[in-house]
Coordinates of C-alpha atoms (C1' of nucleotides) in Angstrom, one line a residue:
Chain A
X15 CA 0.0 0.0 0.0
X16 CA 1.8 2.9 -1.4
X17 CA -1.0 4.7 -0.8
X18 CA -0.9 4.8 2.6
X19 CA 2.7 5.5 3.2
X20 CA 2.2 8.1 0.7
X21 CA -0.5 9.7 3.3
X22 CA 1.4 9.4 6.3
X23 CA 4.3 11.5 4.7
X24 CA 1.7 13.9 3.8
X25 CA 0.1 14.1 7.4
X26 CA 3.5 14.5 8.8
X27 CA 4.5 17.7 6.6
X28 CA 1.2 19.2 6.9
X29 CA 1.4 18.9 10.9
X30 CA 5.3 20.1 10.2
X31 CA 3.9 23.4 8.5
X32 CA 1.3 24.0 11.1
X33 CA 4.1 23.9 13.6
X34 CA 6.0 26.3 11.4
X35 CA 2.6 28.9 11.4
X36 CA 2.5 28.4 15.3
X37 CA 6.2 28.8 15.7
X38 CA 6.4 32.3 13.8
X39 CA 3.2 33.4 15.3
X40 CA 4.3 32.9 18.5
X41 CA 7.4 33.9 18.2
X42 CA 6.1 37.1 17.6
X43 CA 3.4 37.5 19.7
X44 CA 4.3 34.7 23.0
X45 CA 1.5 31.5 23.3
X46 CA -1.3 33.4 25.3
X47 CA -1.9 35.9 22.6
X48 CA -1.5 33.3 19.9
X49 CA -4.7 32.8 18.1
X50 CA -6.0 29.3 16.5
X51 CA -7.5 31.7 13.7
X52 CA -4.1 33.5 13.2
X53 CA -2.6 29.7 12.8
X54 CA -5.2 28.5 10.5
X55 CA -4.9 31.5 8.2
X56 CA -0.8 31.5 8.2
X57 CA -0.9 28.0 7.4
X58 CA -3.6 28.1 4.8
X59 CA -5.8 26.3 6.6
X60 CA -9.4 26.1 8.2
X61 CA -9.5 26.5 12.2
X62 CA -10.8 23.2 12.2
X63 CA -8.1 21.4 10.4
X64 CA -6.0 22.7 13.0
X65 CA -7.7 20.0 15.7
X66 CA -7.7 17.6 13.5
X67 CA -4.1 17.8 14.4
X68 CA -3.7 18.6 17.9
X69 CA -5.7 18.2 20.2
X70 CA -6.1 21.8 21.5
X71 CA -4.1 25.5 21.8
X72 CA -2.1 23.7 24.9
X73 CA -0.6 21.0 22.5
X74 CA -0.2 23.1 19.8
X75 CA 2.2 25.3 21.7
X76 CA 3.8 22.1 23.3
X77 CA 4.5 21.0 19.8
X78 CA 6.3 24.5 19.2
X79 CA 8.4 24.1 22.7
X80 CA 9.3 20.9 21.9
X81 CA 11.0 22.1 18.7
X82 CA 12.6 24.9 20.5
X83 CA 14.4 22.7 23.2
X84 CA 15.5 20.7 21.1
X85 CA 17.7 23.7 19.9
X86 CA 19.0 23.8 23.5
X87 CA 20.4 20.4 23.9
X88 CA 22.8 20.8 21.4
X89 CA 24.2 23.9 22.4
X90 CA 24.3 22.9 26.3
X91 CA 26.3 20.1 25.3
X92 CA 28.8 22.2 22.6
X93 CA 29.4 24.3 26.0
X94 CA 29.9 21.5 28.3
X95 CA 32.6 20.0 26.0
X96 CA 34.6 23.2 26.8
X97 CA 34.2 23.5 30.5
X98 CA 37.6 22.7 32.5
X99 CA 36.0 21.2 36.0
X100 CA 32.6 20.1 37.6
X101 CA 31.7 23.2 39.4
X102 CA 32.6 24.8 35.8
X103 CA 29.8 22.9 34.0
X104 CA 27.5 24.2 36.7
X105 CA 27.5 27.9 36.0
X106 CA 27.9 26.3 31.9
X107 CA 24.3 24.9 32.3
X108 CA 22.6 28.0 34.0
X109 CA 24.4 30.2 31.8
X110 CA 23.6 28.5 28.8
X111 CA 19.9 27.9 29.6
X112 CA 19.8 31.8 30.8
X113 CA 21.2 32.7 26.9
X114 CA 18.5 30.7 25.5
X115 CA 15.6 32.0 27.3
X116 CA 17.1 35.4 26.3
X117 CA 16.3 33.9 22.5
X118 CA 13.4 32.1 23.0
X119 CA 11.4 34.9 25.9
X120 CA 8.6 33.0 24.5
X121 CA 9.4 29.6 25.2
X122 CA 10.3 30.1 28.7
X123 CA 7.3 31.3 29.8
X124 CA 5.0 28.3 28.1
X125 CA 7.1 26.1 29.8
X126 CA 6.4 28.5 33.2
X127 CA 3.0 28.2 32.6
X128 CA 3.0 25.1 32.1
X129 CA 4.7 23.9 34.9
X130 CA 2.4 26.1 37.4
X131 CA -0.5 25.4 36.1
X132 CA -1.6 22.6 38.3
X133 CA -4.7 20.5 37.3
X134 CA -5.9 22.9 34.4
X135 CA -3.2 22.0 31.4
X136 CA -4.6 18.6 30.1
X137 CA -0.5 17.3 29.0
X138 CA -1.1 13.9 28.8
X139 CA -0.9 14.2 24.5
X140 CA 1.8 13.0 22.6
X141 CA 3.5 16.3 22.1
X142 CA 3.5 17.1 25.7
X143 CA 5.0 14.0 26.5
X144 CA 8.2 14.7 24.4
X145 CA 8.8 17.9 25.8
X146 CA 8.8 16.6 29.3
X147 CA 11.3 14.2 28.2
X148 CA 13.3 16.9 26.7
X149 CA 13.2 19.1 29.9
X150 CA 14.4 16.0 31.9
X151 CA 17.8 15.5 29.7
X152 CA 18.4 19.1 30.7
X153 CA 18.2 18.4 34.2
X154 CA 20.1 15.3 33.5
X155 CA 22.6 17.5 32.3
X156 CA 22.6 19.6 35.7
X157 CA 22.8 16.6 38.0
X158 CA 25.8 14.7 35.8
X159 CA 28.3 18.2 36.1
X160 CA 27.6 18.1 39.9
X161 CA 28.5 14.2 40.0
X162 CA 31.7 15.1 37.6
X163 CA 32.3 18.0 39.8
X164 CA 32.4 15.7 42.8
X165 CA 34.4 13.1 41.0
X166 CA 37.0 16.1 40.3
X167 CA 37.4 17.7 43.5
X168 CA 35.6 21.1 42.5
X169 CA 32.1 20.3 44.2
X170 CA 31.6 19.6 47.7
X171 CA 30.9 15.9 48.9
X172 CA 28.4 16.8 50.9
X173 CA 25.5 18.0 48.3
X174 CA 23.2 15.3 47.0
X175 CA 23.4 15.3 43.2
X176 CA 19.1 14.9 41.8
X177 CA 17.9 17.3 45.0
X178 CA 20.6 20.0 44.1
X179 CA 20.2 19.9 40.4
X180 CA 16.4 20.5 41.0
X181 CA 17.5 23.8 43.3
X182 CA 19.8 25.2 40.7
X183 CA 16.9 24.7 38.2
X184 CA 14.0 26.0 39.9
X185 CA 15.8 28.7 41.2
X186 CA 17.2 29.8 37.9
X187 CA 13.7 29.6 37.1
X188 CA 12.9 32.3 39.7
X189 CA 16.0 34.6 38.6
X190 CA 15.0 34.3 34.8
X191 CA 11.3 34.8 35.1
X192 CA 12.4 38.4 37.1
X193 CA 15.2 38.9 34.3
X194 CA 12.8 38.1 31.6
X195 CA 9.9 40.7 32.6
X196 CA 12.8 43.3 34.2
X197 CA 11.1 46.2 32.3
X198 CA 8.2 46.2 33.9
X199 CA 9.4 44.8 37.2
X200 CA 12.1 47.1 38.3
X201 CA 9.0 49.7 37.2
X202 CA 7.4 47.8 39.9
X203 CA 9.8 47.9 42.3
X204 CA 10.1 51.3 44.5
X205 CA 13.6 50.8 44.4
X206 CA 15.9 50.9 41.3
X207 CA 17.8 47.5 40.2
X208 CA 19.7 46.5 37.8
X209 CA 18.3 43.2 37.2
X210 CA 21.1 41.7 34.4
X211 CA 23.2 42.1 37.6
X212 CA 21.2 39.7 39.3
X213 CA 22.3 36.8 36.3
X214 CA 25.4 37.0 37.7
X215 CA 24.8 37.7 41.4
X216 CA 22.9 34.1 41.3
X217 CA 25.4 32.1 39.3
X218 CA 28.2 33.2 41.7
X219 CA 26.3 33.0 44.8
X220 CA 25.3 28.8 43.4
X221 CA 29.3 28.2 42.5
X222 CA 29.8 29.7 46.0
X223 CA 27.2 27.5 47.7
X224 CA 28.7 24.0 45.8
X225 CA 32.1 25.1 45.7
X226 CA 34.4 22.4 47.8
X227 CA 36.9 25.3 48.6
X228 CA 36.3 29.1 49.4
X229 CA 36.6 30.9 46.4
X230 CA 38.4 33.8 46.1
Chain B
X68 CA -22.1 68.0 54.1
X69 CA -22.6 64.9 56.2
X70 CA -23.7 63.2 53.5
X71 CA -21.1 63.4 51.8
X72 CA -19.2 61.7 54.3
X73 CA -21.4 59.3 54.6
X74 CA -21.5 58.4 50.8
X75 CA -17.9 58.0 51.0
X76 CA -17.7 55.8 54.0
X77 CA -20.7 53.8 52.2
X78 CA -18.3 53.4 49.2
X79 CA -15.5 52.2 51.2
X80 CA -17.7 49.4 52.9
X81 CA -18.9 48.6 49.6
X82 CA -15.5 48.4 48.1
X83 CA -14.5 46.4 51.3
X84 CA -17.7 43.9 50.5
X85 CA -16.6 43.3 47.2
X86 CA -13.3 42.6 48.2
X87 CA -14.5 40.1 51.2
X88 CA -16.7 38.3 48.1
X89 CA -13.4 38.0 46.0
X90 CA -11.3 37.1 48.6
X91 CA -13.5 34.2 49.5
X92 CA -14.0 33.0 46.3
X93 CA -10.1 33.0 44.9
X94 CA -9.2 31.1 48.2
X95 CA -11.4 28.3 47.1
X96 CA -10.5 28.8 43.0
X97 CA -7.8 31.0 42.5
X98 CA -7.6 33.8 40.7
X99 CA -7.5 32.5 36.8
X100 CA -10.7 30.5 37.7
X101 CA -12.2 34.0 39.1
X102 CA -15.7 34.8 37.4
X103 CA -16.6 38.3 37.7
X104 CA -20.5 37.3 37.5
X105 CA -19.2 35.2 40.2
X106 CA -18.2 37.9 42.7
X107 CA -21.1 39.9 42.1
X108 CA -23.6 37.2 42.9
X109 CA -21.5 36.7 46.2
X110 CA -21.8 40.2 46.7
X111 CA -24.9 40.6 46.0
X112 CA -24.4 43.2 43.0
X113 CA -24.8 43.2 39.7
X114 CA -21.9 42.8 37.6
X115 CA -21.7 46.2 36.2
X116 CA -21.1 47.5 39.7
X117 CA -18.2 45.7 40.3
X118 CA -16.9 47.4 37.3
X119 CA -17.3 51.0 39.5
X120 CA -15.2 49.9 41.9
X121 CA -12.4 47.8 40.0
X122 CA -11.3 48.5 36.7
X123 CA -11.1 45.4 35.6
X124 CA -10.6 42.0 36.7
X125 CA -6.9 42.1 37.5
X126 CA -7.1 45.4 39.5
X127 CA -9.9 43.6 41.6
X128 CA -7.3 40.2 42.3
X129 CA -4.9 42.9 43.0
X130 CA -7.0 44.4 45.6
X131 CA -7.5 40.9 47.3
X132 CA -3.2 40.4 46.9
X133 CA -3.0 43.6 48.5
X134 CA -4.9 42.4 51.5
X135 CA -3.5 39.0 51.8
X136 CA 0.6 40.6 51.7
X137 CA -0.8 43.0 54.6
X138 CA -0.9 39.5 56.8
X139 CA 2.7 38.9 55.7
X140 CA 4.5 41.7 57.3
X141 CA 3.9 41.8 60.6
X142 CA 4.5 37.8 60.7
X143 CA 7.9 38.8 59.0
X144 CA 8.6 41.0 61.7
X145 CA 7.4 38.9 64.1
X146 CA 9.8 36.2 63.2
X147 CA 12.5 38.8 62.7
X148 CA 12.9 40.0 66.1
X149 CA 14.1 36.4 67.2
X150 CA 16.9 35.9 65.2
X151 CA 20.0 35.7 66.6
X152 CA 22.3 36.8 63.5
X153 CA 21.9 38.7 59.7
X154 CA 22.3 35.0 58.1
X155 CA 19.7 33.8 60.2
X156 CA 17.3 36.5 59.3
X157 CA 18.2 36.3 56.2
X158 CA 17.5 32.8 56.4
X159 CA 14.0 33.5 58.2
X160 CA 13.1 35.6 55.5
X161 CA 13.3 33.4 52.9
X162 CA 11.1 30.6 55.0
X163 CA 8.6 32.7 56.1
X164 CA 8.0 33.9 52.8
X165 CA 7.6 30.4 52.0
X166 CA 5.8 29.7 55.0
X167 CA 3.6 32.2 53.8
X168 CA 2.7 31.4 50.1
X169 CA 2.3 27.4 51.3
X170 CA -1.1 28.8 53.1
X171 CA -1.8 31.3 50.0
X172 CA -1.0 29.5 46.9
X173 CA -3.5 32.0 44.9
X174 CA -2.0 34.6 46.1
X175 CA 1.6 33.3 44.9
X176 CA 0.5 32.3 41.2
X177 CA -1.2 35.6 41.0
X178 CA 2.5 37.6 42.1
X179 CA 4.0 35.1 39.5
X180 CA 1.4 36.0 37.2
X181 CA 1.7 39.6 37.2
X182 CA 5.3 39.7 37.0
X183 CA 5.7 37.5 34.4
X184 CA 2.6 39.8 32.6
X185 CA 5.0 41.8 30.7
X186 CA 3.0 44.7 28.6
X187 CA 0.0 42.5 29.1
X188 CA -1.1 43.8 32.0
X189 CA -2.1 47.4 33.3
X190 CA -1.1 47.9 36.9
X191 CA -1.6 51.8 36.7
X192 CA -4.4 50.9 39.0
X193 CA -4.7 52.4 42.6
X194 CA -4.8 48.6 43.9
X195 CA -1.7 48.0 42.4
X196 CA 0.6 50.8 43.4
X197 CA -0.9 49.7 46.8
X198 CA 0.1 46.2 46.0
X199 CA 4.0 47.6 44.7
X200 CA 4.5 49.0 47.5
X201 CA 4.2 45.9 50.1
X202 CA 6.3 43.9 48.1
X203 CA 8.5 46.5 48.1
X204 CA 8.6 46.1 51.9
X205 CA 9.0 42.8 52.0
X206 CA 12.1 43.6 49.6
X207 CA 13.6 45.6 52.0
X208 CA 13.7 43.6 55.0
X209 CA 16.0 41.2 52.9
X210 CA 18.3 43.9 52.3
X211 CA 18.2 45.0 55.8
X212 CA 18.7 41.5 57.1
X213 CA 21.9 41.3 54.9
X214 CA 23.3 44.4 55.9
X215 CA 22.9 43.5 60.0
X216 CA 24.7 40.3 58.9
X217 CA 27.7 42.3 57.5
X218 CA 27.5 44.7 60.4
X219 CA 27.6 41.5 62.8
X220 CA 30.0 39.2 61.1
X221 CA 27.9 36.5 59.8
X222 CA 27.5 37.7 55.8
X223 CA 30.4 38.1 54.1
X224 CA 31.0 41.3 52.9
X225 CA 32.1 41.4 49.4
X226 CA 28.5 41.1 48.3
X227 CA 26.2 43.7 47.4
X228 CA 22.8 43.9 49.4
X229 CA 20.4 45.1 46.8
X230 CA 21.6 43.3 44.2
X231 CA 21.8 40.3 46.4
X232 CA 18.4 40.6 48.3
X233 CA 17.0 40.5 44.3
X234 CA 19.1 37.1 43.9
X235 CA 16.9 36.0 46.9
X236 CA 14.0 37.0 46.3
X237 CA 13.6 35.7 42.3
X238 CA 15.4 32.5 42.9
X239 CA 13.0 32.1 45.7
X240 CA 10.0 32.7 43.8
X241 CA 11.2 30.2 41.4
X242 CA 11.9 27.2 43.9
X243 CA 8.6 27.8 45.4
X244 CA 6.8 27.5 41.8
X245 CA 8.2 24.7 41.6
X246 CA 6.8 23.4 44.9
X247 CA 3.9 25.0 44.8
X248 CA 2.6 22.9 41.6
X249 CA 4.9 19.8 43.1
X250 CA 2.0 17.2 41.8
X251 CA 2.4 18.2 38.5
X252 CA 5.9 18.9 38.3
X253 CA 6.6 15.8 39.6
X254 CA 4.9 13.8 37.4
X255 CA 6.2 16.0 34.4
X256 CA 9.6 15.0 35.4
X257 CA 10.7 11.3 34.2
X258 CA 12.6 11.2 37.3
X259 CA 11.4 11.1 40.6
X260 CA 11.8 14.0 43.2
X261 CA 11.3 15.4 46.5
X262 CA 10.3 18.8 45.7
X263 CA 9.7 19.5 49.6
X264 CA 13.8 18.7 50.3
X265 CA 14.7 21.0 47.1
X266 CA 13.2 24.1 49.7
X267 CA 15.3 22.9 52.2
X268 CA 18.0 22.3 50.0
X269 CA 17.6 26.0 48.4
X270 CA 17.6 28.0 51.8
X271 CA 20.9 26.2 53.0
X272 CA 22.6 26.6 49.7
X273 CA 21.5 30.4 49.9
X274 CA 23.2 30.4 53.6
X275 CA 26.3 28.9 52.2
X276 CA 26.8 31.4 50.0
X277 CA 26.2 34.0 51.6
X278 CA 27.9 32.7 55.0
X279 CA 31.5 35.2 55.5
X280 CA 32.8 31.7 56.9
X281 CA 32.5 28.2 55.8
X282 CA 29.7 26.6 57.7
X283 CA 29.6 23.0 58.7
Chain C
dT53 C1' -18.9 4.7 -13.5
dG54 C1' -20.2 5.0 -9.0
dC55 C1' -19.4 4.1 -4.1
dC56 C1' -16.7 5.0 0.0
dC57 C1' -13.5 6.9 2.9
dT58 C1' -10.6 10.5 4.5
dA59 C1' -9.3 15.2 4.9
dA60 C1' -10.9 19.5 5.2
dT61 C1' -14.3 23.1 5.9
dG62 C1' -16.5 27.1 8.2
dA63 C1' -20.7 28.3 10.3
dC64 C1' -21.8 27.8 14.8
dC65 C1' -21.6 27.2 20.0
dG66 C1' -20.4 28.3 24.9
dT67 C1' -18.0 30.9 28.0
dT68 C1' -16.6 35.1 30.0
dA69 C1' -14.6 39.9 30.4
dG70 C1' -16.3 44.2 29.8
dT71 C1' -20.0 48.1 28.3
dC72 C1' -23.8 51.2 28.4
dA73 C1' -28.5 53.0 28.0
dG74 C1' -31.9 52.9 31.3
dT75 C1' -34.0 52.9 36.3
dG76 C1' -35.2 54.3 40.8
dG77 C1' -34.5 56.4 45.0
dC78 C1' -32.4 60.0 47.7
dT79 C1' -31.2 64.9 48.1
dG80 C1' -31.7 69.6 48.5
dA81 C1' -33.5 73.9 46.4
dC82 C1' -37.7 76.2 46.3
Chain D
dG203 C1' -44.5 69.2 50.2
dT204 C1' -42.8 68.9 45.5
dC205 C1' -39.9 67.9 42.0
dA206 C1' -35.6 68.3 39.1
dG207 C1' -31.3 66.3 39.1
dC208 C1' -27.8 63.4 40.5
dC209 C1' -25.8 59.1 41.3
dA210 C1' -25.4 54.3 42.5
dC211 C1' -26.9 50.5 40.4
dT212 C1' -28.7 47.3 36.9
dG213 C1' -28.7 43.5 33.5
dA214 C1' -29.1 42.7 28.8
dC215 C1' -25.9 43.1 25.4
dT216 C1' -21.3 42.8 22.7
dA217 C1' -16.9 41.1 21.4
dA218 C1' -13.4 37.8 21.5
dC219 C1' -11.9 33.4 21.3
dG220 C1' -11.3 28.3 22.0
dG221 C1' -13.4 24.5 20.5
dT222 C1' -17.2 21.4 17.6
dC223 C1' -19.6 19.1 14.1
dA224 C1' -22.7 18.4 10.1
dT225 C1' -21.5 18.9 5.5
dT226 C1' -18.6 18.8 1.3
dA227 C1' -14.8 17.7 -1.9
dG228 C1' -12.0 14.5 -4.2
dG229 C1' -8.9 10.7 -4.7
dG230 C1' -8.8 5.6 -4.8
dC231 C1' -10.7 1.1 -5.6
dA232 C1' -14.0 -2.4 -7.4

DNA sequence: TGCCCTAATGACCGTTAGTCAGTGGCTGAC
DNA sequence: GTCAGCCACTGACTAACGGTCATTAGGGCA
């Protein structure tokens, strides 16, 4: 059955070019003010096409942050290569996340959304499960320089690899999500900051905290 | 003109009612889940009078996240006064804070939510100056806590207090996303976690770096 | 040639934030 | 005491948007 393949190919590319409609919609407008209409009309199509491919807005945009990570994995591991020591490939992976949620602004906050969004996000489709998976090779990432940074004398003994890795993350998470919006919060602030500051006050202050030795 | 006086005070109380109704009804459904035809049935008003008190609906949460960040400050100060050093207030800060959002989730996810709101929302609003300015006190007693700790020994003093009370503060707000929505991040995650430990984890790894010697 | 199956359509629906022309009761001038 | 005017309040209405479904178009197979 030629005929089948033949379809399957075509069903692939056309839920390929809806993801490209999505992903340079939203890239210029972020996922809440992403429209299905916008999407159906960029990519030719009738709104109702679109759910014949995913299952609602929420997949749709988990499709596009699944595309987008996968950029990140690459690059995280292009930077590791380079890093000299353990504690090293720390401050690589928060930096190098923090550059790519500089690119992708967007991205970053789906993937805030969805992580606070407690029972209301439905991501039990296929394109939500992929993502997960993604975001758990980044952590992977994070606990394996700790573990080398152990091995190699630069990270204390005394830190638990998976619980740590999961503090550097979620904490990032907090320093980002203020860098990311730092317009309009330092307007909200009564007191005047330099928030890009704050990047680098949090990557030292976490080499500081794992650090086996007092740094300088 | 006594009436006059007595108008106003009758506004008040009515603002006050309409802010008991919200209040009520985001502790049980949080603030996305917030119907405005919701409130005014509580209230006992029609909907269009809700809309001459509150702009719109985001000036009316942050009326009720105005409120609920009044009960936060005097148990901050509270807890302040028995610490025995900077680091430990510092330290005290940070888990009240926690403390605090654990008992008013709503109120958290709204703070995240407008922060994160970029140009999306308007917080010209009377509520929300209101609003800015508690948080800004909140800010402050971080950086007050870090400068006692300099002036006593117990921070070390090559590190900047605004700057670093901001490190704090976000990278806070990001480990308590995290376990705030801990049921679904969990299960997001293809490895398994103890998202309570990574709080505990967070505030010790904060006191390490900002310890002036190594602690134990 | 004609039947069938799949992909695609777009008018339609439900929900919800926000609006506005209309109502009624209190006030204060006369 | 009367009544014009003001003001708080009303609720039906609109607009926007995510999502649905009865219907249609057209390629493939007997």
């Amino acid at each position: 059955m030629a005929v089948a393949e033949r379809r399957e190919r075509e069903r692939i590319a056309r839920r390929e070019a809806i993801l490209d409609a999505a992903q340079r919609l939203t890239a210029e407008v972020g996922y809440q003010a992403l429209r299905m209409d916008a999407v159906a009309d960029a990519a030719e199509l009738s709104k109702g096409t679109i759910y014949l491919y995913f299952a609602n807005k929420e997949a749709l945009c988990a499709g596009v942050a699944s595309r987008l990570i996968d950029e990140l994995l690459p690059v995280l591991e292009k930077n590791l290569a380079k890093t000299s020591s353990g504690l090293d490939a720390v401050q690589q992976v928060l930096q190098t996340y923090f550059d790519f949620t500089r690119e992708h602004p967007h991205h970053f906050r789906f993937a805030v959304s969805w992580l606070s969004s407690g029972e209301r996000m439905d991501d039990s489709t296929e394109a939500f499960q992929l993502y997960r998976e993604r975001v758990g090779h980044v952590l992977q990432h994070a606990v394996t320089a700790i573990e080398r940074g152990q091995a190699d004398g630069s990270v204390r003994l005394d830190v638990d690899p998976l619980p740590q890795a999961l503090q550097l993350w979620s904490s990032m998470l907090g320093v980002i999500l203020i860098n990311l919006n730092k317009e309009s919060v330092s307007q909200r602030l009564p007191m005047p900051v330099d928030l890009d500051q704050v990047v680098n006050v949090h990557i030292e202050a976490m080499a500081r905290a794992l650090a086996r030795k007092e740094r300088s």
